[in-house]
Short mmCIF file of C-alpha atoms in Angstrom, two decimals:
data_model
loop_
_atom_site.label_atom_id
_atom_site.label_comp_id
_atom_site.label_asym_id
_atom_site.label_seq_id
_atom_site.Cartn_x
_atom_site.Cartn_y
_atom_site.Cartn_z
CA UNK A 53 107.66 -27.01 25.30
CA UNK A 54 107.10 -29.72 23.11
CA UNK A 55 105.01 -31.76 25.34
CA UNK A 56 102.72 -28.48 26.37
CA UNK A 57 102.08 -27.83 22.02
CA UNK A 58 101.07 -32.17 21.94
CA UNK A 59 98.85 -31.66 25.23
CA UNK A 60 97.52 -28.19 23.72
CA UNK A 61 96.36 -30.24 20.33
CA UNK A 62 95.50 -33.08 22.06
CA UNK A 63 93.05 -31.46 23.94
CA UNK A 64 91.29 -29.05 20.91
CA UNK A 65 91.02 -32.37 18.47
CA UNK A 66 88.94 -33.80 21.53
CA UNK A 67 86.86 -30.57 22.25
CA UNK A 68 86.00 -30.94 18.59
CA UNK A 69 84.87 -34.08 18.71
CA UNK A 70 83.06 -34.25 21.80
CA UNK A 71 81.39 -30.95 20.08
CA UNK A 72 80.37 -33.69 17.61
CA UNK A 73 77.48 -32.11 15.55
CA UNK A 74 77.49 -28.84 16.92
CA UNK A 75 80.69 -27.73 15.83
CA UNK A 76 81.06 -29.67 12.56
CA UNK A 77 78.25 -27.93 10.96
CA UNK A 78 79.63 -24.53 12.28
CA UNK A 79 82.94 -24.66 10.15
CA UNK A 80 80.94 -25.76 7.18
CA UNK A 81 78.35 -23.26 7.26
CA UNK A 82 78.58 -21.36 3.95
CA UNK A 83 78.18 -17.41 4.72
CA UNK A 84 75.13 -15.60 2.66
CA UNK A 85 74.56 -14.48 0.24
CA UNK A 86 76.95 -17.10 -1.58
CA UNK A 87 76.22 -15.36 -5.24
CA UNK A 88 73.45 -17.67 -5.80
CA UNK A 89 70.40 -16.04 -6.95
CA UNK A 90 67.85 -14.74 -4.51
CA UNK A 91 63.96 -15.51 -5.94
CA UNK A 92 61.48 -12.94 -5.09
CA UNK A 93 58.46 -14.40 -5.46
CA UNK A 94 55.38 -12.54 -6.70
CA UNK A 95 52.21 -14.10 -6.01
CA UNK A 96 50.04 -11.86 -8.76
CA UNK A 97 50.23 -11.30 -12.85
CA UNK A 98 53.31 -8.62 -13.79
CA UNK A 99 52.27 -5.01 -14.06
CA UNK A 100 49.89 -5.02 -11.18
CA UNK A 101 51.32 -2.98 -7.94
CA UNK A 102 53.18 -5.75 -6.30
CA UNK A 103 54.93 -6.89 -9.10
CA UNK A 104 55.92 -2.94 -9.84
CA UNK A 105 57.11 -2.62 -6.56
CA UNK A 106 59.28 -5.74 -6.56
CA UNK A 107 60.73 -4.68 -9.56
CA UNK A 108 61.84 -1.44 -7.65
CA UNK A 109 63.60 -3.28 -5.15
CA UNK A 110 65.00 -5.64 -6.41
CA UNK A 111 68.02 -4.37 -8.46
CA UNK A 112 69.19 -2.12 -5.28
CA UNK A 113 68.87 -5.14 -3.55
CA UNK A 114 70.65 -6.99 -5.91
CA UNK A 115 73.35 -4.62 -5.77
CA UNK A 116 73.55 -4.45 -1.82
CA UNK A 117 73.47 -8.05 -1.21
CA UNK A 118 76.21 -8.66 -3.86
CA UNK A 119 74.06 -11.20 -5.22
CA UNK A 120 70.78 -11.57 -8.16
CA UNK A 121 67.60 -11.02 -7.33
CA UNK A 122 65.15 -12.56 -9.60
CA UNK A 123 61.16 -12.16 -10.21
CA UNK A 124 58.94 -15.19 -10.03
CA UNK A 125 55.34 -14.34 -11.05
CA UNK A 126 53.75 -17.34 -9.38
CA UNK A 127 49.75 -15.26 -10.00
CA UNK A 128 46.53 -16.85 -8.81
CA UNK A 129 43.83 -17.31 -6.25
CA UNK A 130 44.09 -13.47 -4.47
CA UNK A 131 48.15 -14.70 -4.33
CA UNK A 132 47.29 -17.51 -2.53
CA UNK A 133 48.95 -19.74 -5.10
CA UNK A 134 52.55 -18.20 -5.29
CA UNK A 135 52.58 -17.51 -1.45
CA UNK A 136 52.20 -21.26 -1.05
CA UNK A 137 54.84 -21.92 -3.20
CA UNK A 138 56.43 -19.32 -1.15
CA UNK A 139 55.94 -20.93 2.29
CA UNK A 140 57.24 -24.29 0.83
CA UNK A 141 60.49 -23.00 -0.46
CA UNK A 142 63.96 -23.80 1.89
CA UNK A 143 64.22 -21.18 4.94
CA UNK A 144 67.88 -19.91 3.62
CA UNK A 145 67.52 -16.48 2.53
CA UNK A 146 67.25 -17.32 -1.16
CA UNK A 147 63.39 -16.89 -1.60
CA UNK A 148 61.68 -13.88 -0.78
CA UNK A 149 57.61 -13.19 -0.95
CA UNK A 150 55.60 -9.81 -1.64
CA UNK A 151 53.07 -10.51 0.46
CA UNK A 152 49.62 -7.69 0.37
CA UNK A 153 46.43 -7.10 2.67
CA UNK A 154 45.04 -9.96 0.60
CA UNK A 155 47.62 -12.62 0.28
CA UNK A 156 48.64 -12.50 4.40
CA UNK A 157 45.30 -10.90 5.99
CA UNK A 158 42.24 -11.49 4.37
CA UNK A 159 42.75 -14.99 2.38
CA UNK A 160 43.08 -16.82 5.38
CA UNK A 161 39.30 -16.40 6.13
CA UNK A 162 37.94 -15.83 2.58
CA UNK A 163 38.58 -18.95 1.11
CA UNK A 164 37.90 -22.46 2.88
CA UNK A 165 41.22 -24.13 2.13
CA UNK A 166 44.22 -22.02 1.88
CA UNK A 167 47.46 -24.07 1.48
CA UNK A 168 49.77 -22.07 4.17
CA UNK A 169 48.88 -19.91 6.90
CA UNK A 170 49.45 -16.52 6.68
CA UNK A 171 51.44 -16.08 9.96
CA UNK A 172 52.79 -19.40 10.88
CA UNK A 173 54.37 -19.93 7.28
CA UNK A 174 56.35 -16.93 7.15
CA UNK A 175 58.85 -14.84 8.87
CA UNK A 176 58.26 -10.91 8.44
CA UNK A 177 60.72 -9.23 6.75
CA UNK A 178 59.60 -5.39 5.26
CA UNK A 179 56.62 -3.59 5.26
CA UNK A 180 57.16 -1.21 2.03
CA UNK A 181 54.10 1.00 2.72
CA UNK A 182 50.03 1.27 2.96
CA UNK A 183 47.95 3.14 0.29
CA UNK A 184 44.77 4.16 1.61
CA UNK A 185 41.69 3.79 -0.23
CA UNK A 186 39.50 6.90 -1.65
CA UNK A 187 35.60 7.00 -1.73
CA UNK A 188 34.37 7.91 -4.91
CA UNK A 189 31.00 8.91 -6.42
CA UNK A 190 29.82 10.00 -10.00
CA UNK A 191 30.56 14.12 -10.38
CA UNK A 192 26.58 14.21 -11.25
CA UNK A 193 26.01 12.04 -7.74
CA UNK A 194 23.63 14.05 -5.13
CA UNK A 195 26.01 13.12 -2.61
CA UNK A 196 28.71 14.98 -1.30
CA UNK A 197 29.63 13.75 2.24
CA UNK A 198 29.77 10.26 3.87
CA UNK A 199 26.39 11.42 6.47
CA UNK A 200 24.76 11.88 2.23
CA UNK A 201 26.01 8.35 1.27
CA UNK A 202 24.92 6.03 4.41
CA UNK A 203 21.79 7.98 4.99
CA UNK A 204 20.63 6.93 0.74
CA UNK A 205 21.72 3.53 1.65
CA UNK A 206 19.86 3.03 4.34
CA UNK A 207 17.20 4.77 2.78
CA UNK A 208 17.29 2.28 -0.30
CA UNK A 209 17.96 -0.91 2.33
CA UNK A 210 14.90 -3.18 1.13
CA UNK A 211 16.64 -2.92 -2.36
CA UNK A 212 20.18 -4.24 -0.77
CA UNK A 213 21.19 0.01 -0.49
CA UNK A 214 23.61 1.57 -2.89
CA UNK A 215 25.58 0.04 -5.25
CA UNK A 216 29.60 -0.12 -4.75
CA UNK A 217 31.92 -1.45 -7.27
CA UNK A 218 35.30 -3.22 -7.16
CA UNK A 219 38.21 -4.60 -9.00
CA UNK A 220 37.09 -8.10 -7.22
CA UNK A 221 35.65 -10.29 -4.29
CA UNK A 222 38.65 -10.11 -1.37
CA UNK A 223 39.99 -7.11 -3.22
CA UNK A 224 40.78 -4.81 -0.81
CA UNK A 225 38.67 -2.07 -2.41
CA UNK A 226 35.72 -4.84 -1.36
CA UNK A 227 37.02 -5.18 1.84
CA UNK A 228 36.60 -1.31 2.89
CA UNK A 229 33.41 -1.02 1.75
CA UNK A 230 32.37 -4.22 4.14
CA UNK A 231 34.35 -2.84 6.67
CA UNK A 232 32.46 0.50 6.38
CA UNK A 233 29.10 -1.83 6.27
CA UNK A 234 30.23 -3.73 9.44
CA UNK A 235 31.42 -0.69 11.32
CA UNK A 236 28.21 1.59 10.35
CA UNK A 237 25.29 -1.11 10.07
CA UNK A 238 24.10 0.03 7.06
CA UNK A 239 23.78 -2.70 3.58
CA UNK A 240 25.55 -2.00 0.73
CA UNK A 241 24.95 -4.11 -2.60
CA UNK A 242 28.92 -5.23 -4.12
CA UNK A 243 29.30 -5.09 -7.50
CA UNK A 244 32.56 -7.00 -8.64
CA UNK A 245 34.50 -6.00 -11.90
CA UNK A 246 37.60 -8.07 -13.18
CA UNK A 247 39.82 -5.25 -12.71
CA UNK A 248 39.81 -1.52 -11.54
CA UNK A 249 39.52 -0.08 -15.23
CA UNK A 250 35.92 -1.49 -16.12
CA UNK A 251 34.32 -0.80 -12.59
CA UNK A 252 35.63 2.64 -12.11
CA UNK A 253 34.28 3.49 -15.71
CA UNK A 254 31.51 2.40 -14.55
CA UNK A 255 31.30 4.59 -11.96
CA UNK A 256 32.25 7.84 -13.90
CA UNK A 257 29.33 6.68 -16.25
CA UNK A 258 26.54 6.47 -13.25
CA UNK A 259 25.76 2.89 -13.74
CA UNK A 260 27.38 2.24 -9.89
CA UNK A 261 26.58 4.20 -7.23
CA UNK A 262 30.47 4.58 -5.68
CA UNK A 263 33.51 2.26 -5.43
CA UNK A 264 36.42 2.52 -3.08
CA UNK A 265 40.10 2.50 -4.66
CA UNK A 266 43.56 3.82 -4.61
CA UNK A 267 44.79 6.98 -5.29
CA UNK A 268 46.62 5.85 -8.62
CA UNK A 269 42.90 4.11 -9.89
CA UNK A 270 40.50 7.38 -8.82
CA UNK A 271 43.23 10.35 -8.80
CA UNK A 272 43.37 11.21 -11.87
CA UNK A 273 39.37 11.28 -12.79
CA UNK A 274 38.94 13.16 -9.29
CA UNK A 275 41.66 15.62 -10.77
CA UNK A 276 39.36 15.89 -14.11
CA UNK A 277 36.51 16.54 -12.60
CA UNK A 278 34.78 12.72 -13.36
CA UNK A 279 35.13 11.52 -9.50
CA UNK A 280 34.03 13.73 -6.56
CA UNK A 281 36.11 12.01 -3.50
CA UNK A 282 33.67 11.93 -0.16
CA UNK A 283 36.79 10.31 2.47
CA UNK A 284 39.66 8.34 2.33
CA UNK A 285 39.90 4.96 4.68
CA UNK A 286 43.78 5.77 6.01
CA UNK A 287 43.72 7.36 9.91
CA UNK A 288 45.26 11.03 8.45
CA UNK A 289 44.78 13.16 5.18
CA UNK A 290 46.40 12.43 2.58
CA UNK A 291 48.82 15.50 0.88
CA UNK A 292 47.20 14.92 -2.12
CA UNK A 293 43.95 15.46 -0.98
CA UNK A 294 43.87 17.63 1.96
CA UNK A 295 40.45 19.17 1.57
CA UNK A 296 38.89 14.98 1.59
CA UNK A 297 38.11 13.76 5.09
CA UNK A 298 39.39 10.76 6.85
CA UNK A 299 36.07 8.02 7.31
CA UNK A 300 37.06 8.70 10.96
CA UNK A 301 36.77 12.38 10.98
CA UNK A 302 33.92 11.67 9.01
CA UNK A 303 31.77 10.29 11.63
CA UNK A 304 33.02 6.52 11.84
CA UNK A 305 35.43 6.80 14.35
CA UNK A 306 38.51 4.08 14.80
CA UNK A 307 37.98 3.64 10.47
CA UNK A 308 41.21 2.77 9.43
CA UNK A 309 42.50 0.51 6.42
CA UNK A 310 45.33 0.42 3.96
CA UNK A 311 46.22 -1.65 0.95
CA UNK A 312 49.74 -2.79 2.33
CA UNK A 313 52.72 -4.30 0.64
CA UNK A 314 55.26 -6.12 2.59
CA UNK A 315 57.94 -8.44 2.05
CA UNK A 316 57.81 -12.43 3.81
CA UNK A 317 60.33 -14.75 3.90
CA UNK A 318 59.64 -18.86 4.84
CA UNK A 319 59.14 -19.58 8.18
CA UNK A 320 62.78 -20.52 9.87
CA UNK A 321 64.58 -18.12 8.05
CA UNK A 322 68.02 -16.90 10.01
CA UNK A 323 67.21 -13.94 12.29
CA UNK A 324 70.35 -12.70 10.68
CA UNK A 325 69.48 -12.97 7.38
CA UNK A 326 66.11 -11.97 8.17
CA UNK A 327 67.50 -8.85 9.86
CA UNK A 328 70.17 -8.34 6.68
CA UNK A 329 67.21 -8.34 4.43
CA UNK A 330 64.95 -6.01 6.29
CA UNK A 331 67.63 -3.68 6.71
CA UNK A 332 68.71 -3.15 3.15
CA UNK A 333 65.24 -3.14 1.96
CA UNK A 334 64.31 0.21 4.22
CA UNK A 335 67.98 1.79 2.86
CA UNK A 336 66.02 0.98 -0.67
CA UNK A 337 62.54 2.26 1.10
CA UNK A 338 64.12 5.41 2.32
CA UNK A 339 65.90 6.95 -0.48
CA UNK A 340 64.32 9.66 -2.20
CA UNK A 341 63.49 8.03 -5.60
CA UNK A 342 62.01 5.39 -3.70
CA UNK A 343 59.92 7.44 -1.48
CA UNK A 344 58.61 9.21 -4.74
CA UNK A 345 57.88 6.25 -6.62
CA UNK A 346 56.04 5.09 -3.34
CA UNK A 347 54.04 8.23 -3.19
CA UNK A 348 53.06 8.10 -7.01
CA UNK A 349 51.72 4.71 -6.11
CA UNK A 350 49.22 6.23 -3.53
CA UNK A 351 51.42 4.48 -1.06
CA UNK A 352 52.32 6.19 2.82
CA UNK A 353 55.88 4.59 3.07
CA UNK A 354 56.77 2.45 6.27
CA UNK A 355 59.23 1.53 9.08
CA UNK A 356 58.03 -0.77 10.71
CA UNK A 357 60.04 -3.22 12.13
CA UNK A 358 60.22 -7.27 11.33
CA UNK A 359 58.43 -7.96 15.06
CA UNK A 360 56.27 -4.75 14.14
CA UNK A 361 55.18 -5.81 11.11
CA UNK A 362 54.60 -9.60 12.59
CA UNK A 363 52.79 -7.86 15.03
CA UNK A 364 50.38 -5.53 12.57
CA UNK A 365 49.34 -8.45 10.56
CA UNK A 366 48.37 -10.66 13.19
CA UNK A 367 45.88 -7.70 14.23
CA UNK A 368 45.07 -7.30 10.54
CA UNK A 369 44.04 -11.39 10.29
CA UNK A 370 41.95 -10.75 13.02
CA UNK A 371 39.79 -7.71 11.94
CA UNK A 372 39.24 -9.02 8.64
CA UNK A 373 37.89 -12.14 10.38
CA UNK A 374 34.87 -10.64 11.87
CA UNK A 375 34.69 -8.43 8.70
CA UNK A 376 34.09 -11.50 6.66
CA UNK A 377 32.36 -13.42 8.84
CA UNK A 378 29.77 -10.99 9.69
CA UNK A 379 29.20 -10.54 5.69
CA UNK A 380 29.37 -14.11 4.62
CA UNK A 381 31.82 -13.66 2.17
CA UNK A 382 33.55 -16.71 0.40
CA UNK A 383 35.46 -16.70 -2.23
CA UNK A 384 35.58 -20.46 -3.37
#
């Protein structure tokens, strides 16, 4: 009995040796979360949408996970700046990104040097949700469909067609009106504001012809009276505005664009932890204060999975490639 016991340890201590590395690592591997605080990076100024939204998830998070979950406003450069920070952090669960339409679709090809690349950087985590985009015109504007605005456009061509304003260049309120000037062929002249306040006053005050923006910029001056809405970029209706076309429906079929909010983690993250993450961010995502929050936001909440939402944005770097390249936008 003795002998079988010294032959029994014998041969474990030289399994676990000949396992060398591989099992020496195992047995030290610290589980996660450890308590250590998890930083959720986001890459734009607080009070903006992303920043709002991380703030919503974050404490249930923080509660789930056992562990804090703390915002790091790293703003700059379309959130190219904190996402870079982002993609250079350790792949171990303890940094997380809100990355937008801008940050992991469109930055890639707006600006000429962009310090990470949007897919190859990160692992997907969450998509939160999309808010489509509204187009709005003066209340006093002759136009009252999308046929009325393309066909003054066109008509007004030689002097670079109506005039759209945005909160920005790369914005995506920019980036659906090129898309609807790629897709239909006609010129539109952009008129960028620093922010969504000044150009959608603006536009209530007739000195720009129309902008495109979310429902939480242009809803409540289309509920005034100020804004007349003439389609909204998103493939279905929105409940808020049932009686407002989609641009599809509206004659430019296969239109379809959100302003999307997702979360990214480094590149090399843990499938498990990915897969922790992503699953107690949609128990966040799918409870009904969440949900309404989204909605108030604009915002069409979302399921997608991690590989789904990898998926979606490599299809979204690619549109807004041709987008921008056929328009000759840069933003350097």
């Amino acid at each position: 009995m003795q002998r079988r016991t010294f032959i029994h340890h014998t041969l474990a201590a030289s399994a676990a040796l000949l396992g060398g590395s591989q099992a020496m690592p195992a047995m030290a591997q610290a589980p996660w979360p450890t308590g250590k605080a998890i930083t959720y990076v986001v890459p734009f100024p607080p009070g903006g949408n992303t920043d709002t939204l991380a703030r919503v998830i974050a404490q249930p998070l923080s509660q789930a996970l056992g562990t804090p979950v703390v915002i790091d406003n790293k703003g700059g450069a379309g959130g190219s700046i904190g996402s870079a920070l982002a993609a250079r952090a350790p792949a171990d669960g303890y940094t997380i990104l809100g990355g937008t339409i801008s940050s992991h679709a469109i930055n890639v090809s707006l600006y000429a040097k962009l310090d990470y690349d949007p897919v190859k950087s990160f692992s997907p985590v969450a998509m939160l949700g999309s808010g489509p985009l509204v187009l709005v015109v003066p209340a006093a504007s002759p136009y009252k469909t999308l046929d009325d605005v393309l066909a003054a456009s066109k008509a007004k061509a030689a002097a670079g067609g109506l005039s759209s304003a945005s909160p920005g260049t790369g914005t995506s309120p920019h980036m659906a009106l090129e898309l609807l000037a790629y897709q239909s062929g006609v010129k539109f002249t952009h008129v960028p504001y620093k922010g969504s306040g000044p150009a959608v006053q603006d536009v209530i005050g007739g000195q720009v012809d129309m902008m495109f923006d979310t429902t939480l910029i242009v809803g409540p001056h289309i509920q005034s009276g100020k804004l007349r809405p003439i389609a909204v970029t998103s493939s279905r209706r929105l409940e808020s505005l049932p009686d407002v076309p989609t641009i599809a429906e509206a004659g430019q079929k296969g239109f379809d664009m959100g302003s999307w909010q997702a979360v990214f983690a480094p590149a090399g993250t843990p499938k498990a932890i990915v897969d922790r993450l992503h699953a107690e961010i949609m128990k966040i995502v799918a409870t009904p204060e969440v949900q309404a929050r989204l909605k108030s936001f604009g915002m069409i909440p979302s399921t997608m999975t991690p590989a789904e939402l990898g998926a979606y944005q490599k299809a979204e770097v690619a549109k807004w490639a041709q987008v921008i390249k056929a328009a000759g936008i840069k933003a350097d």
